[in-house]
Coordinates of C-alpha atoms in Angstrom, one line a residue:
X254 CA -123.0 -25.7 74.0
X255 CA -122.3 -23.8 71.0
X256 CA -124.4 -23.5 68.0
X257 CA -125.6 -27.1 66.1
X258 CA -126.2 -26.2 62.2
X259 CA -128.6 -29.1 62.1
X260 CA -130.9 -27.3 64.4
X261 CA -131.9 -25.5 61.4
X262 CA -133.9 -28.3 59.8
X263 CA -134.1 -30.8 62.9
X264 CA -137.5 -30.4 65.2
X265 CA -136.8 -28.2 67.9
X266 CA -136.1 -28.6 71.7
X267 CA -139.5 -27.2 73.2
X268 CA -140.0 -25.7 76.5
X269 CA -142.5 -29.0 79.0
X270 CA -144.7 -26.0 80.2
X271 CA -145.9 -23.8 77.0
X272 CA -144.3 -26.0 74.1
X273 CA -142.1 -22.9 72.6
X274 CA -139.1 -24.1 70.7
X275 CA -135.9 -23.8 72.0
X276 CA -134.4 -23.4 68.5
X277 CA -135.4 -22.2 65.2
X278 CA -136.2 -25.0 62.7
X279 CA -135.7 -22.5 59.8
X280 CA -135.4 -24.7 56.5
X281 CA -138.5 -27.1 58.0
X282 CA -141.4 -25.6 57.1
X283 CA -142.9 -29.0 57.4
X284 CA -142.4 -28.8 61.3
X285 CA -145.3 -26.3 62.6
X286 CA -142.5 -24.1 64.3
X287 CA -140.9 -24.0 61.1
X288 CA -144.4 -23.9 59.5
X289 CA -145.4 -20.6 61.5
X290 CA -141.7 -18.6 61.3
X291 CA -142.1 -19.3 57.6
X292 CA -145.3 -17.4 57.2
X293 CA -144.4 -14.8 59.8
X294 CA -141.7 -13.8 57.8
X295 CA -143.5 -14.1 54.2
X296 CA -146.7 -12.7 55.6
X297 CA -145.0 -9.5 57.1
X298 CA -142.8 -9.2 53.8
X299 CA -145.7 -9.4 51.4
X300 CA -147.5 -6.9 53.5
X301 CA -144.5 -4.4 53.8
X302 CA -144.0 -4.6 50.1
X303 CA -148.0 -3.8 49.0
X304 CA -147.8 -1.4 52.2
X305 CA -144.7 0.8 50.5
X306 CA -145.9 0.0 46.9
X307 CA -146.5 3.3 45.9
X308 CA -143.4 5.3 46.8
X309 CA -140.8 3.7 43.9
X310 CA -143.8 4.8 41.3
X311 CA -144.6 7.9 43.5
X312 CA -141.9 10.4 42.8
X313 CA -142.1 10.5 38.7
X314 CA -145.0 8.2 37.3
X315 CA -148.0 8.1 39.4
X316 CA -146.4 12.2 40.4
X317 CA -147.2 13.4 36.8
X318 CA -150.3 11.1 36.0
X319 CA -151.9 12.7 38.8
X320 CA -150.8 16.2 38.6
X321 CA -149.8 15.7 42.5
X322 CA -147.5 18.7 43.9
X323 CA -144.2 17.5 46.4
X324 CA -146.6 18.4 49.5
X325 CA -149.9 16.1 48.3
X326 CA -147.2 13.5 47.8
X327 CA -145.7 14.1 51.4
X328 CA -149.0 14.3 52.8
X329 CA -150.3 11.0 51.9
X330 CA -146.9 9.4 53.0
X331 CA -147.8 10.7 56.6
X332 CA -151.9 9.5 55.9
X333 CA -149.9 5.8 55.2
X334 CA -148.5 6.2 58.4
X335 CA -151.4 7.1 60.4
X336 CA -153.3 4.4 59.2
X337 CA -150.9 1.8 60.6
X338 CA -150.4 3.3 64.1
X339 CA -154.3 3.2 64.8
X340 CA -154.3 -0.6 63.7
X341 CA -151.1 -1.2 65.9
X342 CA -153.1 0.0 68.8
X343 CA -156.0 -2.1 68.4
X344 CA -153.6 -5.4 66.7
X345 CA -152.2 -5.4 70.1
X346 CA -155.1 -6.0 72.2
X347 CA -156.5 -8.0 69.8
X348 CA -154.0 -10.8 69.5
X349 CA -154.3 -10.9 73.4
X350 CA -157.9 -11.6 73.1
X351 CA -158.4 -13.4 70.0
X352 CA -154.4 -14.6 69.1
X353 CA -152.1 -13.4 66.7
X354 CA -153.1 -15.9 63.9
X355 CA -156.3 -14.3 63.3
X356 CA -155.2 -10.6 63.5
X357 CA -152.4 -11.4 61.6
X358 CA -154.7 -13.1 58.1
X359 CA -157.6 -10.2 59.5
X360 CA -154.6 -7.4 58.6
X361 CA -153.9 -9.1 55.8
X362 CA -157.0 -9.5 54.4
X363 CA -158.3 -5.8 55.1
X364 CA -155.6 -4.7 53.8
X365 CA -155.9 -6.4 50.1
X366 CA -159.0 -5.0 49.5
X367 CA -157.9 -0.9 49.2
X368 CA -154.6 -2.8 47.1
X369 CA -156.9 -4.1 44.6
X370 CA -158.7 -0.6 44.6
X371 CA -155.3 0.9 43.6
X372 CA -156.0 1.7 40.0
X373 CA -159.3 4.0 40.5
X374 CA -157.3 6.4 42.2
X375 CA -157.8 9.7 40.0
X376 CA -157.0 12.6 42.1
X377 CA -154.6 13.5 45.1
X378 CA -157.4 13.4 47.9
X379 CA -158.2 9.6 46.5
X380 CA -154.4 8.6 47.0
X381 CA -154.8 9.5 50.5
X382 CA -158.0 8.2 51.0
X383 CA -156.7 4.7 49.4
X384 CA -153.2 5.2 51.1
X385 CA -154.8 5.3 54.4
X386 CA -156.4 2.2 53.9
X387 CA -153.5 0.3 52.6
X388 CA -151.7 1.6 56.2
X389 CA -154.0 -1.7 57.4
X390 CA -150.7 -3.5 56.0
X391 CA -148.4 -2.0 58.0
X392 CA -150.6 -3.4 61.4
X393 CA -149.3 -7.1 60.3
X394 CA -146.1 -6.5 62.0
X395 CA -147.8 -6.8 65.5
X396 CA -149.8 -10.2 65.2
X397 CA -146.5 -11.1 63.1
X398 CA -144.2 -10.0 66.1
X399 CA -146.7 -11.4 69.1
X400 CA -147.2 -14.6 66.8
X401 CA -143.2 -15.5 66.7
X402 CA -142.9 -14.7 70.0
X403 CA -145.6 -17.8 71.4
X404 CA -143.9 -20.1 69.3
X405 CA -139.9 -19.5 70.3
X406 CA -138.3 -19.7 74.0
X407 CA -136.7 -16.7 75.4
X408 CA -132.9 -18.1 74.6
X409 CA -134.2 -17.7 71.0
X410 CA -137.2 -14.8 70.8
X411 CA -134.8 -12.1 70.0
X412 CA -133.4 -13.8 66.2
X413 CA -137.1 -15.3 66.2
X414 CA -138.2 -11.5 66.0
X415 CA -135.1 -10.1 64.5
X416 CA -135.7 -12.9 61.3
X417 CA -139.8 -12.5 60.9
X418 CA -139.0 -8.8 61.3
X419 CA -135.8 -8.4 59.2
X420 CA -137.3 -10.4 56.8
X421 CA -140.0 -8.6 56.7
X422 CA -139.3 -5.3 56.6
X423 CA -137.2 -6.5 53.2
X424 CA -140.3 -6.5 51.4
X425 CA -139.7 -2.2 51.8
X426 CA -136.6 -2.8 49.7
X427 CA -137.9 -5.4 47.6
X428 CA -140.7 -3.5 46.7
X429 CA -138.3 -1.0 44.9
X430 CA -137.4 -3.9 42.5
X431 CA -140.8 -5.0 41.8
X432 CA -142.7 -2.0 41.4
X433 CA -140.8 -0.3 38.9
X434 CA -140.3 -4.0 37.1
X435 CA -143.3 -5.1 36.7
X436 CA -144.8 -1.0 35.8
X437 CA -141.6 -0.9 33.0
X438 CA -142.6 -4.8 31.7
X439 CA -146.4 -3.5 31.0
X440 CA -145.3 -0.5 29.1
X441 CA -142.5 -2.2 27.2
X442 CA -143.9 -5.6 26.3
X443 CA -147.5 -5.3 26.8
X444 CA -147.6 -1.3 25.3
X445 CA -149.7 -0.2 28.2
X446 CA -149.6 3.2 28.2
X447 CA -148.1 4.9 31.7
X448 CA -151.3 5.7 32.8
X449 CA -152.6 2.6 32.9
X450 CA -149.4 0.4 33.5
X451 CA -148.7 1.4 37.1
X452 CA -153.0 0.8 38.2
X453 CA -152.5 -2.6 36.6
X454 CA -149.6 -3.3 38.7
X455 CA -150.9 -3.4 41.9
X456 CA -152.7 -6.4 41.0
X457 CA -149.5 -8.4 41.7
X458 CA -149.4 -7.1 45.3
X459 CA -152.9 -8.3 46.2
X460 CA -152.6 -11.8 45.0
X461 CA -149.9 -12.6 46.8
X462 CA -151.5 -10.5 50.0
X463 CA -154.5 -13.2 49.3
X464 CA -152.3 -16.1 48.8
X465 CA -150.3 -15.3 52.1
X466 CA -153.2 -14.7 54.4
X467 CA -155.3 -17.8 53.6
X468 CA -151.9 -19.9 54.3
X469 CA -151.8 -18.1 57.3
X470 CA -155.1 -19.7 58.0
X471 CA -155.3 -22.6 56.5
X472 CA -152.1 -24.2 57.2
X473 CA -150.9 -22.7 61.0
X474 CA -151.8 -23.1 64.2
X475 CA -152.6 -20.1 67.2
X476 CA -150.1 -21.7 69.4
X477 CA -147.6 -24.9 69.7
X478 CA -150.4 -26.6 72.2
X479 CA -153.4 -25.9 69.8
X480 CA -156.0 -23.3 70.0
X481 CA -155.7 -19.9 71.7
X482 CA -158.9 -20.8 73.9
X483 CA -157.1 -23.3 75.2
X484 CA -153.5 -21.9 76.1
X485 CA -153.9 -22.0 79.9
X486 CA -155.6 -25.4 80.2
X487 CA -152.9 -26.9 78.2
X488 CA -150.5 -25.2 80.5
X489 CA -152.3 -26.7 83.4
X490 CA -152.3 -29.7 81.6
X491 CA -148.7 -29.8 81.0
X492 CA -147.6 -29.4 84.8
X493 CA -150.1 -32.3 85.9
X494 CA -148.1 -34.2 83.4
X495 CA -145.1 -33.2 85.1
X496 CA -146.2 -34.1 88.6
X497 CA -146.7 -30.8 89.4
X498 CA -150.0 -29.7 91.5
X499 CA -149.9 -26.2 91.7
X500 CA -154.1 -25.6 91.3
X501 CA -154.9 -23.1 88.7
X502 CA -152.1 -21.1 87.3
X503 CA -151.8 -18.0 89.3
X504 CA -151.1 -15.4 86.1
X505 CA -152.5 -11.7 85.8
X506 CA -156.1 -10.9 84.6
X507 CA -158.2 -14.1 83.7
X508 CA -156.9 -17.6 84.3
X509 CA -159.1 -19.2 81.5
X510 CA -161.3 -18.3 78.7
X511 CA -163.6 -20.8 80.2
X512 CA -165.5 -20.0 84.1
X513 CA -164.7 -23.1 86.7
X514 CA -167.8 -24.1 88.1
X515 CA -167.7 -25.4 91.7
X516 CA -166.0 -22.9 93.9
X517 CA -162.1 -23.0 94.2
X518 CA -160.4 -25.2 91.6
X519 CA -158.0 -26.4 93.9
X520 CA -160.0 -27.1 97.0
X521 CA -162.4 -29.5 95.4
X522 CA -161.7 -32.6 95.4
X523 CA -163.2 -33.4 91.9
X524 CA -161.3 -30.5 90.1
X525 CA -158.0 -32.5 91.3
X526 CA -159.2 -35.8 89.8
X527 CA -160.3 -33.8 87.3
X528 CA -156.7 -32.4 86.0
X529 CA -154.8 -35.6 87.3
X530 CA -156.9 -37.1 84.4
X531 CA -156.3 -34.0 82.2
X532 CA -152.5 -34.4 82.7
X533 CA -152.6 -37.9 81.6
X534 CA -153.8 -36.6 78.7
X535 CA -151.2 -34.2 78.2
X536 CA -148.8 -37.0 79.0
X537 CA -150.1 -39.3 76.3
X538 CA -151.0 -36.8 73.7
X539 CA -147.1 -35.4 73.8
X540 CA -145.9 -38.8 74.9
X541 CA -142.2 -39.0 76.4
X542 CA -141.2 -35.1 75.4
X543 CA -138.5 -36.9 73.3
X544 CA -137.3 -33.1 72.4
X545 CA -138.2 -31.2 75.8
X546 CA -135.6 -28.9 77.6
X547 CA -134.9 -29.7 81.0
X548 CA -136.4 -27.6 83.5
X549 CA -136.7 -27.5 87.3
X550 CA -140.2 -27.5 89.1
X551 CA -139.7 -23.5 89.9
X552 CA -138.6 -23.1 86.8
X553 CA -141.6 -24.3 85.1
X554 CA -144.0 -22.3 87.8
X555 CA -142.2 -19.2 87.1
X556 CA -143.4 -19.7 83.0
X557 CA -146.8 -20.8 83.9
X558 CA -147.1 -17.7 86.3
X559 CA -145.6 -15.1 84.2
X560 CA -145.2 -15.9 80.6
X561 CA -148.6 -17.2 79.5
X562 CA -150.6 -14.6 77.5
X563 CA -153.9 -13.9 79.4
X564 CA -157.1 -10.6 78.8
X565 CA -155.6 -8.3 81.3
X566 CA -158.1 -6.2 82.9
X567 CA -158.3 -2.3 82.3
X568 CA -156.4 -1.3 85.3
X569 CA -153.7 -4.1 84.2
X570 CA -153.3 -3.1 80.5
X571 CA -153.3 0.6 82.2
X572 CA -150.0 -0.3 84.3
X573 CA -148.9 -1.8 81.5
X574 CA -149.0 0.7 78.8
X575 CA -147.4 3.3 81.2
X576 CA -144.7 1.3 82.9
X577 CA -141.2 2.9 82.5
X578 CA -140.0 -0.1 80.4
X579 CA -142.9 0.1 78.2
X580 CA -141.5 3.4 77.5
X581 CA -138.1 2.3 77.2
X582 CA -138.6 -0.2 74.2
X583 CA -141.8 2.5 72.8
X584 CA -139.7 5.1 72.7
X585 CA -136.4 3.4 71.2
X586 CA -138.6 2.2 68.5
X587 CA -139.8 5.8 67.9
X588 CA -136.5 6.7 66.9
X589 CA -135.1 3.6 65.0
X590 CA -138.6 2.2 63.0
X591 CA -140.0 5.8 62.8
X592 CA -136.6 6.7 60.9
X593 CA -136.6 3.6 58.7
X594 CA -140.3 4.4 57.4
X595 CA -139.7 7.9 57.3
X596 CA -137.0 7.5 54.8
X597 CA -138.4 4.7 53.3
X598 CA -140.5 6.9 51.8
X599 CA -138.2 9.9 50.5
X600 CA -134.8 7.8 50.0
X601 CA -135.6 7.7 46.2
X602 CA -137.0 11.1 46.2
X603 CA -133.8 12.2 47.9
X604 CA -131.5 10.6 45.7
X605 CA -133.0 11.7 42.7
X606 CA -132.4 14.7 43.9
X607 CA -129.0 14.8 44.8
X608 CA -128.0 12.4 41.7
X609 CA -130.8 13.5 39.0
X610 CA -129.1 11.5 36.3
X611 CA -129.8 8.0 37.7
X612 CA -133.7 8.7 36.9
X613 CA -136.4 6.6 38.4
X614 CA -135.4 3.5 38.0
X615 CA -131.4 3.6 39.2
X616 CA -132.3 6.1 42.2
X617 CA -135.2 3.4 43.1
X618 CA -132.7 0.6 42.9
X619 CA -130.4 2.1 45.2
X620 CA -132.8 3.0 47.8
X621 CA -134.1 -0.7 47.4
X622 CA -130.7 -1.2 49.1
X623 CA -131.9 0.3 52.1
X624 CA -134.7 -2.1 52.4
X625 CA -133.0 -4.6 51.6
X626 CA -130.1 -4.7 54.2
X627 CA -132.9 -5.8 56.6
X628 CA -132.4 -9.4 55.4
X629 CA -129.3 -8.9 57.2
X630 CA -128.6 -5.9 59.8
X631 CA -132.0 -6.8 61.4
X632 CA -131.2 -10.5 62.8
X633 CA -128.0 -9.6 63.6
X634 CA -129.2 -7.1 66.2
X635 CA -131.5 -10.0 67.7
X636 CA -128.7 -12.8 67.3
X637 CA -126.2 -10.5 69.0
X638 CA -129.1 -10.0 72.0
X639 CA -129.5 -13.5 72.4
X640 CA -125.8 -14.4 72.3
X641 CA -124.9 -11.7 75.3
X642 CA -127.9 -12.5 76.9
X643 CA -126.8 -16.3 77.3
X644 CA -123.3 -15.2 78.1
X645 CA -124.2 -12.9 80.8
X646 CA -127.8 -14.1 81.9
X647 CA -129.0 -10.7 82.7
X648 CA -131.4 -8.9 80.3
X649 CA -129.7 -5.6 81.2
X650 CA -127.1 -6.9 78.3
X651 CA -129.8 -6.5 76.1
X652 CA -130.8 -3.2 76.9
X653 CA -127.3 -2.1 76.7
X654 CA -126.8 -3.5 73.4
X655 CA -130.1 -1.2 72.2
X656 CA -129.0 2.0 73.5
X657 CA -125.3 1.7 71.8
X658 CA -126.6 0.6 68.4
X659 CA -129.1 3.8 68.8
X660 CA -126.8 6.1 69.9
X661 CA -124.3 5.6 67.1
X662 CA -126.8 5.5 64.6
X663 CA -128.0 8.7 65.5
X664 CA -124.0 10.0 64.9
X665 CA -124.3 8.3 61.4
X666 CA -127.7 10.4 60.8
X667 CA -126.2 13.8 61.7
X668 CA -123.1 12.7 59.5
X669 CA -125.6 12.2 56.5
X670 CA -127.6 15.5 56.7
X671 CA -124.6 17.6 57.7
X672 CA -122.8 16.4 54.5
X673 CA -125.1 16.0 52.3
X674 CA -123.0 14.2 49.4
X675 CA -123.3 14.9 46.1
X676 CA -120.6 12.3 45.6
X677 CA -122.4 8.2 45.0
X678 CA -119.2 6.5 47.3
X679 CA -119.8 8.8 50.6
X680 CA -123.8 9.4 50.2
X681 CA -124.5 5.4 49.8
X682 CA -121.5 4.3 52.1
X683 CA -122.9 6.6 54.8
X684 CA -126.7 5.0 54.5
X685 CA -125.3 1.5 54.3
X686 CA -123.4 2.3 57.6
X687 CA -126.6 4.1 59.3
X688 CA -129.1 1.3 58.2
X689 CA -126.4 -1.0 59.9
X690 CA -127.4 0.2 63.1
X691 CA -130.8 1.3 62.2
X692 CA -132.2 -1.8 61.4
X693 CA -129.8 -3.9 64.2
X694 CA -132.1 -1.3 66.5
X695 CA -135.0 -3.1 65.5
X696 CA -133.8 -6.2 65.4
X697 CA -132.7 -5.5 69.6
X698 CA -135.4 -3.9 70.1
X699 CA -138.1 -6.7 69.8
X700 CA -135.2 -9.3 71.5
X701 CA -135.9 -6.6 74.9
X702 CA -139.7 -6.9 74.2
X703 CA -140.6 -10.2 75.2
X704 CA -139.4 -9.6 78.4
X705 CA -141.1 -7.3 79.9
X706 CA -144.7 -7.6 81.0
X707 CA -144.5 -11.4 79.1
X708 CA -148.1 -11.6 80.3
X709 CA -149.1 -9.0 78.4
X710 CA -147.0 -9.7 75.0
X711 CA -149.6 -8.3 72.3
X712 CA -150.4 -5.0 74.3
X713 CA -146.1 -4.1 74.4
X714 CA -146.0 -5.2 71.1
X715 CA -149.0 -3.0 69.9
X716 CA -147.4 -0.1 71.8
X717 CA -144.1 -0.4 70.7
X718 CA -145.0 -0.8 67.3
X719 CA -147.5 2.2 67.1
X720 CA -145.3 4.3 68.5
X721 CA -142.7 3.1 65.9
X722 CA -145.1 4.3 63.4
X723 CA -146.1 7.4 65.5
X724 CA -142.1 8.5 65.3
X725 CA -142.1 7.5 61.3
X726 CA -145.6 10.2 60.9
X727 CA -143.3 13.2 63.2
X728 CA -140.3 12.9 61.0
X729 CA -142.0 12.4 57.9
X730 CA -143.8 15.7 58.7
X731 CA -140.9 17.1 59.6
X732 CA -139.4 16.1 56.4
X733 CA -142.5 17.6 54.4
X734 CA -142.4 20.9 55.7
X735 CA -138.3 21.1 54.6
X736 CA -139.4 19.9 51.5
X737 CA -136.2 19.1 49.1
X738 CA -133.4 20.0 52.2
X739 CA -133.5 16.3 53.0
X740 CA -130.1 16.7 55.0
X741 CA -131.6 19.1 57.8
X742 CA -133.7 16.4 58.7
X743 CA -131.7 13.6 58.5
X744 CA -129.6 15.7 61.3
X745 CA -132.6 16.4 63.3
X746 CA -133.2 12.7 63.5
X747 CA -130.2 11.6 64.6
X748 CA -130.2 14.4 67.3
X749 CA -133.5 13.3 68.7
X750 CA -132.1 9.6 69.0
X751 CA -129.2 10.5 70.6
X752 CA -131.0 12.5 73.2
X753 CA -133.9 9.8 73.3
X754 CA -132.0 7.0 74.2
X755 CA -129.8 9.0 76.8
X756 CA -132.8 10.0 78.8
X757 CA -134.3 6.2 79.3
X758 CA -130.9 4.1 79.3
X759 CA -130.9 4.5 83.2
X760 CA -134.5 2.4 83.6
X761 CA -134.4 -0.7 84.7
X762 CA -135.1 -3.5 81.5
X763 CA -137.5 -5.6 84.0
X764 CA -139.8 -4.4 86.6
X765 CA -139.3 -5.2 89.9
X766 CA -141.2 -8.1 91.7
X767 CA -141.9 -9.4 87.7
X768 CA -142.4 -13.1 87.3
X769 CA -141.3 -14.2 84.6
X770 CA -139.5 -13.2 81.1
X771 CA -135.7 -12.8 83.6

């Protein structure tokens, strides 16, 4: 069946066993599905654009303000950074144990307070001190990431992630546009002096960091059966509905966050009654399942077994973490979202240097650009996974799909840095074309995510997204210590992502024996 445009507004198909959507009710934000893409998306964008805030005022405002030399300004790019890959780590485990909702508004939160902070800043060891801080931002896109992924079924996860990411990461780009616009509004028709212009506009970012968290809150759910406590039981629930007795879901690490009393669930006689009566719960409280997807008894098994987030153990979040296909999607994500922040942060710098007659403003609207094309590029790499994944019903397709968008960015990189344009046509064509498949990278990336180790969704997330960060922090330094030869390292990127993604393509995108996320 090919694609229905209504989907788009109409309530979703949902899967009988965890309630995931089997299509993305994107214009519906009255529909919780709808409801919680909306403020993945918004939350994540809001956050990326107070997280990258200071780079479009960086390289000539806050620069001379601060009497800050080209390394101090390099230095707390790679602080930013830092920041965002320890929260990663710990956002990960986190939304396992207490759901992505309330990491996600907790990141958000955190992270307003250094925003608001922004204008006390009077030295270069304060910037970093503050920047660190505001790295807190950049941990949103883990809870964000985990968040989409318990609301939207695999035939839909990748442009689920591709979308809330791509969407997202705009707010890299968009901050290019506001920044500079609202800083140039304060000194031109409110006569604030320069000096205090840019602290005053970092107000703008923490309201709307405020806004988006407490709607995050307030106005969303942990997952489409309720509260994160709860996730199994309602699983449970939803198979006695179905006439199917299987005893306590057999999944990895803890089966509830509540202790059965009584022995074996399943071989007391009272525990049976027990979810017979649960089930007609279930069966009442979602009624005839006028939107569910059809799905055979093994069928639902296999998701109650394998793709139900539980608190793996430490041995289990051990295997995890240093599986060969966690390292697959880490280390892809090293190369693609380590680039993108990496030259997130010197893109204006770099075209200012290359074309110093644009200024500030023109060199940041251009670099906005590159943000910006994440609107785009980004759900087209997880639209494209989805699409060859349903045509071919292997996940390897996916995989596939990764390592060819990689490799081919990485040609565009080297193409960039061994050219070096001074002419506006080849420099910005050549960007547009390596953000292309940049930013699809991401976008395929976090499509191959939610299928391996489903169990354990918010650890792979949390690792795949620090190491993303850990990759931006190693070519940002790299990029420090060439200072103004911007083009060497742009080569030396692309190198180290072709040669990357040539050593892991042969690993298998699913470990063997997995139940679960095929």
């Amino acid at each position: 069946m090919g694609f229905n445009i209504a989907s788009l507004w109409q309530a979703p198909e949902i899967n009988p066993v965890n309630g995931k959507a089997r299509s993305i009710p994107i214009f519906n934000p009255i529909n919780k599905y709808g409801r919680v893409f909306t403020f993945s998306w918004l939350g994540f964008m809001i956050a990326f654009l107070s997280w990258y805030a200071f780079p479009p005022l960086l390289a000539v405002t806050i620069k001379k303000d601060l009497h800050l030399s080209q390394n101090e300004i390099a230095n707390s790019n790679i602080i930013a950074l830092t920041a965002t890959l320890l929260v990663r780590l710990v956002a990960g485990p986190s939304c396992d144990r207490f759901g992505p909702r309330v990491t996600f508004a907790a990141c958000l939160l955190l992270g307003a307070i250094p925003t608001a902070l922004a204008g006390t800043v009077n030295s270069a060891a304060g910037l970093m001190v503050l920047r660190f801080f505001i790295g807190i931002l950049g941990g949103s896109f883990v809870p964000c990431q985990v968040w989409s992924t318990g609301f939207f079924d695999k035939n839909v996860v990748g442009s689920a992630n591709a979308l809330t990411g791509g969407w997202g990461n705009a707010g890299g780009g968009i901050t290019y546009f506001v920044m500079p616009a609202i800083f140039d509004s304060l000194v031109s028709k409110q006569h604030l002096s320069a000096h205090v212009a840019w602290r005053v506009a970092f107000i703008v970012p923490f309201i709307l960091i405020t806004a988006a968290a407490l709607g995050v809150l307030l106005l969303c759910q942990d997952t489409p059966t309720g509260k994160w406590s709860e996730r199994h039981l309602a699983v449970q629930q939803n198979l006695q509905a179905h006439g199917i007795r299987a005893g306590i879901v057999d999944v990895p690490g803890a089966i509830t966050d509540r202790k059965v009393e009584g022995g074996v669930a399943n071989s007391n006689s009272g525990d049976e009654k027990r979810m017979e009566e649960e089930g007609g719960i279930a069966k009442a409280k979602h009624g005839d399942y006028d939107h569910e997807a059809r799905m055979n008894e093994q069928q639902m098994l296999d998701t109650a077994r394998g793709e139900v987030v539980v608190k793996p153990s430490f041995k289990e979040a051990i295997h995890v973490v240093f599986s060969p296909q966690t390292a697959v999607v880490a280390f892809c994500y090293f190369c693609s979202f380590g680039a993108e922040l990496a030259i997130n942060s010197i893109l204006g710098a770099y075209y200012l240097h290359n074309f110093p007659k644009l200024g500030q403003t023109g060199t940041g609207r251009w670099a906005a650009m590159f943000g910006l094309l994440n609107v785009i590029f980004r759900p087209v790499g997880g639209f494209v996974a989805d699409f060859i994944y349903k045509k071919s019903g292997s996940v390897w397709s996916k995989k596939i799909w990764l390592h060819s968008l990689a490799i081919i960015c990485g040609c565009f990189q080297i193409a960039i840095g061994v050219l070096n344009s001074k002419s506006h046509s080849t420099m910005f064509g050549l960007v547009a074309g390596m953000a292309f498949f940049l930013e699809a990278g991401n976008g395929a990336n976090f499509a191959l995510v939610p299928h391996v180790h489903p169990f354990a969704n918010g650890i792979i997330s949390g690792v795949t997204g620090a190491t993303g960060n850990f990759g931006g922090i190693i070519f940002a330094i790299i990029f420090r210590y060439l200072g103004v030869n911007y083009g060497k390292t742009f080569w030396i990127i692309g190198v180290v992502t072709i040669a990357i993604n040539l050593a892991v393509c042969w690993i298998k995108p699913i470990p063997k024996g997995q139940i679960g996320g095929r």
